[in-house]
Amino acid sequence: MGDVRAMRLVGGHPAVDFVNTLGGAKNTPNDEYLHAYSDLVIWSERTGLIDSELAGGLARTAERRPQPAATALEDALQLRGHVDAILRATLAGRAPRAADLDAVRRAEVDALAHAALTPHFAWTWTATAFERPLWPLAHAVLDLLHSKPLDRLGECERCRWMFVDTSANRSRRWCSMDACGAIEKMRRHRAKH
Ligand SMILES: [Zn+2]
């Protein structure tokens, strides 16, 4: 049971950090950070996808209207599953499944349907719907899939967290030296003595 306020954002890209909101052991993901819609809002603010004013507004509205907020969270978790599958297929050198690609396409269609183009040719969103955090998120996913950092995608040796490895010789092994890196060091130390 993870606390989204304390979650380490070590993925190196918002789309990777999004997938990391379900962490834990590789085969039995058991460290969920998105328990409620408000967690999605906090996470989106922490990763810079929405600003604090909008985050406050969405959280307050969700308290009054829990049902549509829960539906938006469900949509986010569905998208997370598809992005997770695409990234893990990429890591394994496999082609992603058509169903996963289509889910990302649908999220991007929805995002662009609500977007405006700024004079600097960037997408921007102004609506305050519960789905609002998903729009820049869908766009971030496409950015990751299009961009070179995907070549540097790696997975922690101990847990299911992924990251964009920006080390010079691609030697990153852990999600974080404070978490899995420290546990592994301790394990080796004990094995030695
Ligand atoms: Zn780890």
PDB file of C-alpha atoms and ligand atoms in Angstrom:
ATOM      1  CA  MET A   1       0.000   0.000   0.000  1.00  0.00           C
ATOM      2  CA  GLY A   2       1.983   2.952  -1.276  1.00  0.00           C
ATOM      3  CA  ASP A   3       1.442   6.584  -0.367  1.00  0.00           C
ATOM      4  CA  VAL A   4       1.381   8.622  -3.561  1.00  0.00           C
ATOM      5  CA  ARG A   5       2.651  11.692  -1.692  1.00  0.00           C
ATOM      6  CA  ALA A   6       5.821   9.812  -0.763  1.00  0.00           C
ATOM      7  CA  MET A   7       6.196   7.850  -4.006  1.00  0.00           C
ATOM      8  CA  ARG A   8       9.702   8.106  -5.498  1.00  0.00           C
ATOM      9  CA  LEU A   9       9.525   9.592  -8.988  1.00  0.00           C
ATOM     10  CA  VAL A  10      12.584   7.858 -10.412  1.00  0.00           C
ATOM     11  CA  GLY A  11      11.270   6.789 -13.828  1.00  0.00           C
ATOM     12  CA  GLY A  12      12.884   9.712 -15.636  1.00  0.00           C
ATOM     13  CA  HIS A  13       9.697  10.350 -17.635  1.00  0.00           C
ATOM     14  CA  PRO A  14       6.085  10.968 -16.480  1.00  0.00           C
ATOM     15  CA  ALA A  15       4.790   8.020 -18.528  1.00  0.00           C
ATOM     16  CA  VAL A  16       7.267   5.660 -16.829  1.00  0.00           C
ATOM     17  CA  ASP A  17       6.437   7.087 -13.403  1.00  0.00           C
ATOM     18  CA  PHE A  18       2.784   6.476 -14.248  1.00  0.00           C
ATOM     19  CA  VAL A  19       3.416   2.771 -14.881  1.00  0.00           C
ATOM     20  CA  ASN A  20       5.433   2.724 -11.640  1.00  0.00           C
ATOM     21  CA  THR A  21       2.322   3.697  -9.650  1.00  0.00           C
ATOM     22  CA  LEU A  22       1.856  -0.072  -9.500  1.00  0.00           C
ATOM     23  CA  GLY A  23       5.061  -1.395  -7.977  1.00  0.00           C
ATOM     24  CA  GLY A  24       6.244  -4.323  -5.914  1.00  0.00           C
ATOM     25  CA  ALA A  25       7.533  -7.741  -6.874  1.00  0.00           C
ATOM     26  CA  LYS A  26       7.985  -8.476 -10.566  1.00  0.00           C
ATOM     27  CA  ASN A  27       5.436 -11.258 -10.838  1.00  0.00           C
ATOM     28  CA  THR A  28       3.071 -10.125  -8.109  1.00  0.00           C
ATOM     29  CA  PRO A  29       2.658  -6.353  -8.306  1.00  0.00           C
ATOM     30  CA  ASN A  30       1.383  -5.463  -4.848  1.00  0.00           C
ATOM     31  CA  ASP A  31       2.453  -1.881  -4.264  1.00  0.00           C
ATOM     32  CA  GLU A  32      -0.470   0.230  -5.480  1.00  0.00           C
ATOM     33  CA  TYR A  33      -0.209   4.021  -5.249  1.00  0.00           C
ATOM     34  CA  LEU A  34      -3.470   4.992  -6.949  1.00  0.00           C
ATOM     35  CA  HIS A  35      -6.147   3.926  -4.454  1.00  0.00           C
ATOM     36  CA  ALA A  36      -8.566   6.774  -5.088  1.00  0.00           C
ATOM     37  CA  TYR A  37      -9.189   9.500  -7.627  1.00  0.00           C
ATOM     38  CA  SER A  38      -7.538  11.994  -5.279  1.00  0.00           C
ATOM     39  CA  ASP A  39      -4.305   9.951  -5.552  1.00  0.00           C
ATOM     40  CA  LEU A  40      -4.379  10.348  -9.334  1.00  0.00           C
ATOM     41  CA  VAL A  41      -4.786  14.104  -8.860  1.00  0.00           C
ATOM     42  CA  ILE A  42      -1.872  14.306  -6.392  1.00  0.00           C
ATOM     43  CA  TRP A  43       0.324  12.183  -8.650  1.00  0.00           C
ATOM     44  CA  SER A  44      -0.535  14.342 -11.700  1.00  0.00           C
ATOM     45  CA  GLU A  45       0.365  17.472  -9.771  1.00  0.00           C
ATOM     46  CA  ARG A  46       3.620  15.971  -8.488  1.00  0.00           C
ATOM     47  CA  THR A  47       4.679  15.013 -12.017  1.00  0.00           C
ATOM     48  CA  GLY A  48       3.748  18.452 -13.363  1.00  0.00           C
ATOM     49  CA  LEU A  49       0.962  17.259 -15.661  1.00  0.00           C
ATOM     50  CA  ILE A  50      -1.556  19.564 -13.945  1.00  0.00           C
ATOM     51  CA  ASP A  51      -1.023  22.634 -11.781  1.00  0.00           C
ATOM     52  CA  SER A  52      -1.849  22.945  -8.094  1.00  0.00           C
ATOM     53  CA  GLU A  53      -4.895  25.159  -8.607  1.00  0.00           C
ATOM     54  CA  LEU A  54      -6.516  22.633 -10.922  1.00  0.00           C
ATOM     55  CA  ALA A  55      -5.508  19.775  -8.606  1.00  0.00           C
ATOM     56  CA  GLY A  56      -7.253  21.468  -5.676  1.00  0.00           C
ATOM     57  CA  GLY A  57     -10.380  22.069  -7.738  1.00  0.00           C
ATOM     58  CA  LEU A  58     -10.553  18.486  -9.012  1.00  0.00           C
ATOM     59  CA  ALA A  59     -10.049  17.048  -5.522  1.00  0.00           C
ATOM     60  CA  ARG A  60     -12.845  19.189  -4.079  1.00  0.00           C
ATOM     61  CA  THR A  61     -15.245  18.362  -6.928  1.00  0.00           C
ATOM     62  CA  ALA A  62     -14.460  14.655  -6.566  1.00  0.00           C
ATOM     63  CA  GLU A  63     -15.603  14.768  -2.932  1.00  0.00           C
ATOM     64  CA  ARG A  64     -19.006  15.995  -4.055  1.00  0.00           C
ATOM     65  CA  ARG A  65     -19.255  13.653  -7.055  1.00  0.00           C
ATOM     66  CA  PRO A  66     -17.392  10.447  -6.156  1.00  0.00           C
ATOM     67  CA  GLN A  67     -18.973   8.258  -8.844  1.00  0.00           C
ATOM     68  CA  PRO A  68     -17.734   9.993 -12.027  1.00  0.00           C
ATOM     69  CA  ALA A  69     -14.394  10.574 -10.300  1.00  0.00           C
ATOM     70  CA  ALA A  70     -14.097   6.835  -9.625  1.00  0.00           C
ATOM     71  CA  THR A  71     -14.876   6.169 -13.297  1.00  0.00           C
ATOM     72  CA  ALA A  72     -12.047   8.492 -14.362  1.00  0.00           C
ATOM     73  CA  LEU A  73      -9.673   6.653 -12.000  1.00  0.00           C
ATOM     74  CA  GLU A  74     -10.796   3.344 -13.502  1.00  0.00           C
ATOM     75  CA  ASP A  75     -10.008   4.712 -16.997  1.00  0.00           C
ATOM     76  CA  ALA A  76      -6.558   5.762 -15.786  1.00  0.00           C
ATOM     77  CA  LEU A  77      -5.846   2.317 -14.330  1.00  0.00           C
ATOM     78  CA  GLN A  78      -6.949   0.676 -17.574  1.00  0.00           C
ATOM     79  CA  LEU A  79      -4.625   2.923 -19.559  1.00  0.00           C
ATOM     80  CA  ARG A  80      -1.816   2.155 -17.104  1.00  0.00           C
ATOM     81  CA  GLY A  81      -2.232  -1.574 -17.755  1.00  0.00           C
ATOM     82  CA  HIS A  82      -1.955  -1.052 -21.506  1.00  0.00           C
ATOM     83  CA  VAL A  83       1.087   1.235 -21.263  1.00  0.00           C
ATOM     84  CA  ASP A  84       2.707  -1.224 -18.846  1.00  0.00           C
ATOM     85  CA  ALA A  85       2.191  -4.041 -21.356  1.00  0.00           C
ATOM     86  CA  ILE A  86       3.661  -1.979 -24.209  1.00  0.00           C
ATOM     87  CA  LEU A  87       6.762  -0.998 -22.211  1.00  0.00           C
ATOM     88  CA  ARG A  88       7.376  -4.562 -21.007  1.00  0.00           C
ATOM     89  CA  ALA A  89       6.982  -5.896 -24.554  1.00  0.00           C
ATOM     90  CA  THR A  90       9.519  -3.297 -25.697  1.00  0.00           C
ATOM     91  CA  LEU A  91      11.919  -4.320 -22.921  1.00  0.00           C
ATOM     92  CA  ALA A  92      11.587  -7.955 -23.942  1.00  0.00           C
ATOM     93  CA  GLY A  93      12.159  -7.090 -27.601  1.00  0.00           C
ATOM     94  CA  ARG A  94       8.637  -8.160 -28.560  1.00  0.00           C
ATOM     95  CA  ALA A  95       6.126  -6.220 -30.663  1.00  0.00           C
ATOM     96  CA  PRO A  96       3.348  -4.711 -28.524  1.00  0.00           C
ATOM     97  CA  ARG A  97      -0.152  -6.189 -28.795  1.00  0.00           C
ATOM     98  CA  ALA A  98      -2.659  -4.473 -31.077  1.00  0.00           C
ATOM     99  CA  ALA A  99      -5.163  -4.114 -28.205  1.00  0.00           C
ATOM    100  CA  ASP A 100      -2.610  -2.190 -26.120  1.00  0.00           C
ATOM    101  CA  LEU A 101      -1.705   0.103 -29.008  1.00  0.00           C
ATOM    102  CA  ASP A 102      -5.368   0.747 -29.694  1.00  0.00           C
ATOM    103  CA  ALA A 103      -6.007   1.718 -26.074  1.00  0.00           C
ATOM    104  CA  VAL A 104      -3.197   4.279 -26.256  1.00  0.00           C
ATOM    105  CA  ARG A 105      -4.565   5.556 -29.571  1.00  0.00           C
ATOM    106  CA  ARG A 106      -8.031   5.991 -28.045  1.00  0.00           C
ATOM    107  CA  ALA A 107      -6.603   7.874 -25.057  1.00  0.00           C
ATOM    108  CA  GLU A 108      -4.711  10.197 -27.390  1.00  0.00           C
ATOM    109  CA  VAL A 109      -7.803  10.769 -29.580  1.00  0.00           C
ATOM    110  CA  ASP A 110      -9.714  11.741 -26.444  1.00  0.00           C
ATOM    111  CA  ALA A 111      -6.880  14.001 -25.298  1.00  0.00           C
ATOM    112  CA  LEU A 112      -6.637  15.827 -28.621  1.00  0.00           C
ATOM    113  CA  ALA A 113     -10.438  16.139 -28.869  1.00  0.00           C
ATOM    114  CA  HIS A 114     -10.252  18.309 -25.737  1.00  0.00           C
ATOM    115  CA  ALA A 115      -7.024  20.137 -26.546  1.00  0.00           C
ATOM    116  CA  ALA A 116      -6.253  23.540 -28.004  1.00  0.00           C
ATOM    117  CA  LEU A 117      -3.081  24.450 -29.867  1.00  0.00           C
ATOM    118  CA  THR A 118      -1.075  27.305 -28.347  1.00  0.00           C
ATOM    119  CA  PRO A 119       0.644  29.983 -30.477  1.00  0.00           C
ATOM    120  CA  HIS A 120       3.850  28.053 -29.720  1.00  0.00           C
ATOM    121  CA  PHE A 121       2.299  24.896 -31.214  1.00  0.00           C
ATOM    122  CA  ALA A 122       1.974  23.019 -27.956  1.00  0.00           C
ATOM    123  CA  TRP A 123      -1.199  21.239 -26.870  1.00  0.00           C
ATOM    124  CA  THR A 124      -2.991  22.755 -23.932  1.00  0.00           C
ATOM    125  CA  TRP A 125      -6.084  21.827 -21.958  1.00  0.00           C
ATOM    126  CA  THR A 126      -8.440  24.112 -20.098  1.00  0.00           C
ATOM    127  CA  ALA A 127     -11.510  21.986 -19.254  1.00  0.00           C
ATOM    128  CA  THR A 128     -11.867  20.857 -15.634  1.00  0.00           C
ATOM    129  CA  ALA A 129     -13.459  17.440 -16.265  1.00  0.00           C
ATOM    130  CA  PHE A 130     -12.484  14.486 -14.085  1.00  0.00           C
ATOM    131  CA  GLU A 131     -10.682  13.043 -17.114  1.00  0.00           C
ATOM    132  CA  ARG A 132      -8.491  16.132 -17.291  1.00  0.00           C
ATOM    133  CA  PRO A 133      -5.353  14.478 -15.773  1.00  0.00           C
ATOM    134  CA  LEU A 134      -5.593  11.716 -18.380  1.00  0.00           C
ATOM    135  CA  TRP A 135      -5.213  14.063 -21.349  1.00  0.00           C
ATOM    136  CA  PRO A 136      -1.690  15.366 -20.774  1.00  0.00           C
ATOM    137  CA  LEU A 137      -0.873  11.874 -19.520  1.00  0.00           C
ATOM    138  CA  ALA A 138      -1.962  10.227 -22.787  1.00  0.00           C
ATOM    139  CA  HIS A 139       0.152  12.777 -24.583  1.00  0.00           C
ATOM    140  CA  ALA A 140       3.131  12.026 -22.339  1.00  0.00           C
ATOM    141  CA  VAL A 141       2.772   8.325 -23.177  1.00  0.00           C
ATOM    142  CA  LEU A 142       2.946   9.088 -26.907  1.00  0.00           C
ATOM    143  CA  ASP A 143       5.940  11.337 -26.274  1.00  0.00           C
ATOM    144  CA  LEU A 144       7.752   8.467 -24.555  1.00  0.00           C
ATOM    145  CA  LEU A 145       6.856   5.952 -27.258  1.00  0.00           C
ATOM    146  CA  HIS A 146       7.960   8.320 -30.031  1.00  0.00           C
ATOM    147  CA  SER A 147      11.104   9.551 -28.445  1.00  0.00           C
ATOM    148  CA  LYS A 148      14.582   8.186 -28.045  1.00  0.00           C
ATOM    149  CA  PRO A 149      14.424   7.654 -24.264  1.00  0.00           C
ATOM    150  CA  LEU A 150      12.513   4.464 -25.040  1.00  0.00           C
ATOM    151  CA  ASP A 151      15.831   2.994 -26.261  1.00  0.00           C
ATOM    152  CA  ARG A 152      17.140   3.522 -22.760  1.00  0.00           C
ATOM    153  CA  LEU A 153      14.242   1.938 -20.942  1.00  0.00           C
ATOM    154  CA  GLY A 154      15.347  -0.379 -18.167  1.00  0.00           C
ATOM    155  CA  GLU A 155      13.828  -2.342 -15.318  1.00  0.00           C
ATOM    156  CA  CYS A 156      14.993  -2.595 -11.729  1.00  0.00           C
ATOM    157  CA  GLU A 157      16.669  -5.932 -10.995  1.00  0.00           C
ATOM    158  CA  ARG A 158      14.665  -6.383  -7.798  1.00  0.00           C
ATOM    159  CA  CYS A 159      11.221  -4.870  -8.382  1.00  0.00           C
ATOM    160  CA  ARG A 160       8.901  -4.113 -11.274  1.00  0.00           C
ATOM    161  CA  TRP A 161       9.723  -0.411 -11.477  1.00  0.00           C
ATOM    162  CA  MET A 162      11.046   0.847 -14.778  1.00  0.00           C
ATOM    163  CA  PHE A 163      13.232   3.834 -15.604  1.00  0.00           C
ATOM    164  CA  VAL A 164      14.895   5.680 -18.440  1.00  0.00           C
ATOM    165  CA  ASP A 165      18.566   4.890 -17.916  1.00  0.00           C
ATOM    166  CA  THR A 166      20.500   8.088 -18.513  1.00  0.00           C
ATOM    167  CA  SER A 167      23.802   6.806 -17.088  1.00  0.00           C
ATOM    168  CA  ALA A 168      26.730   7.169 -19.500  1.00  0.00           C
ATOM    169  CA  ASN A 169      27.311   3.445 -19.960  1.00  0.00           C
ATOM    170  CA  ARG A 170      23.758   2.272 -19.284  1.00  0.00           C
ATOM    171  CA  SER A 171      24.752   0.655 -16.043  1.00  0.00           C
ATOM    172  CA  ARG A 172      21.728   1.520 -13.926  1.00  0.00           C
ATOM    173  CA  ARG A 173      20.438  -1.582 -12.155  1.00  0.00           C
ATOM    174  CA  TRP A 174      18.052  -0.294  -9.527  1.00  0.00           C
ATOM    175  CA  CYS A 175      14.926   1.830  -9.426  1.00  0.00           C
ATOM    176  CA  SER A 176      16.640   3.750  -6.660  1.00  0.00           C
ATOM    177  CA  MET A 177      19.849   3.358  -4.668  1.00  0.00           C
ATOM    178  CA  ASP A 178      17.857   4.215  -1.519  1.00  0.00           C
ATOM    179  CA  ALA A 179      15.339   1.451  -2.066  1.00  0.00           C
ATOM    180  CA  CYS A 180      16.225  -1.702  -4.024  1.00  0.00           C
ATOM    181  CA  GLY A 181      19.897  -0.726  -4.344  1.00  0.00           C
ATOM    182  CA  ALA A 182      20.246  -0.514  -0.561  1.00  0.00           C
ATOM    183  CA  ILE A 183      18.366  -3.794   0.017  1.00  0.00           C
ATOM    184  CA  GLU A 184      20.613  -5.579  -2.480  1.00  0.00           C
ATOM    185  CA  LYS A 185      23.758  -4.155  -0.862  1.00  0.00           C
ATOM    186  CA  MET A 186      22.547  -5.366   2.523  1.00  0.00           C
ATOM    187  CA  ARG A 187      21.762  -8.810   1.127  1.00  0.00           C
ATOM    188  CA  ARG A 188      25.264  -9.108  -0.338  1.00  0.00           C
ATOM    189  CA  HIS A 189      26.825  -7.895   2.865  1.00  0.00           C
ATOM    190  CA  ARG A 190      24.949 -10.554   4.857  1.00  0.00           C
ATOM    191  CA  ALA A 191      25.851 -13.266   2.367  1.00  0.00           C
ATOM    192  CA  LYS A 192      29.529 -12.373   2.740  1.00  0.00           C
ATOM    193  CA  HIS A 193      29.602 -12.524   6.546  1.00  0.00           C
TER     194      HIS A 193
HETATM  195 ZN    ZN B   1      13.409  -1.572  -7.459  1.00  0.00          ZN
END
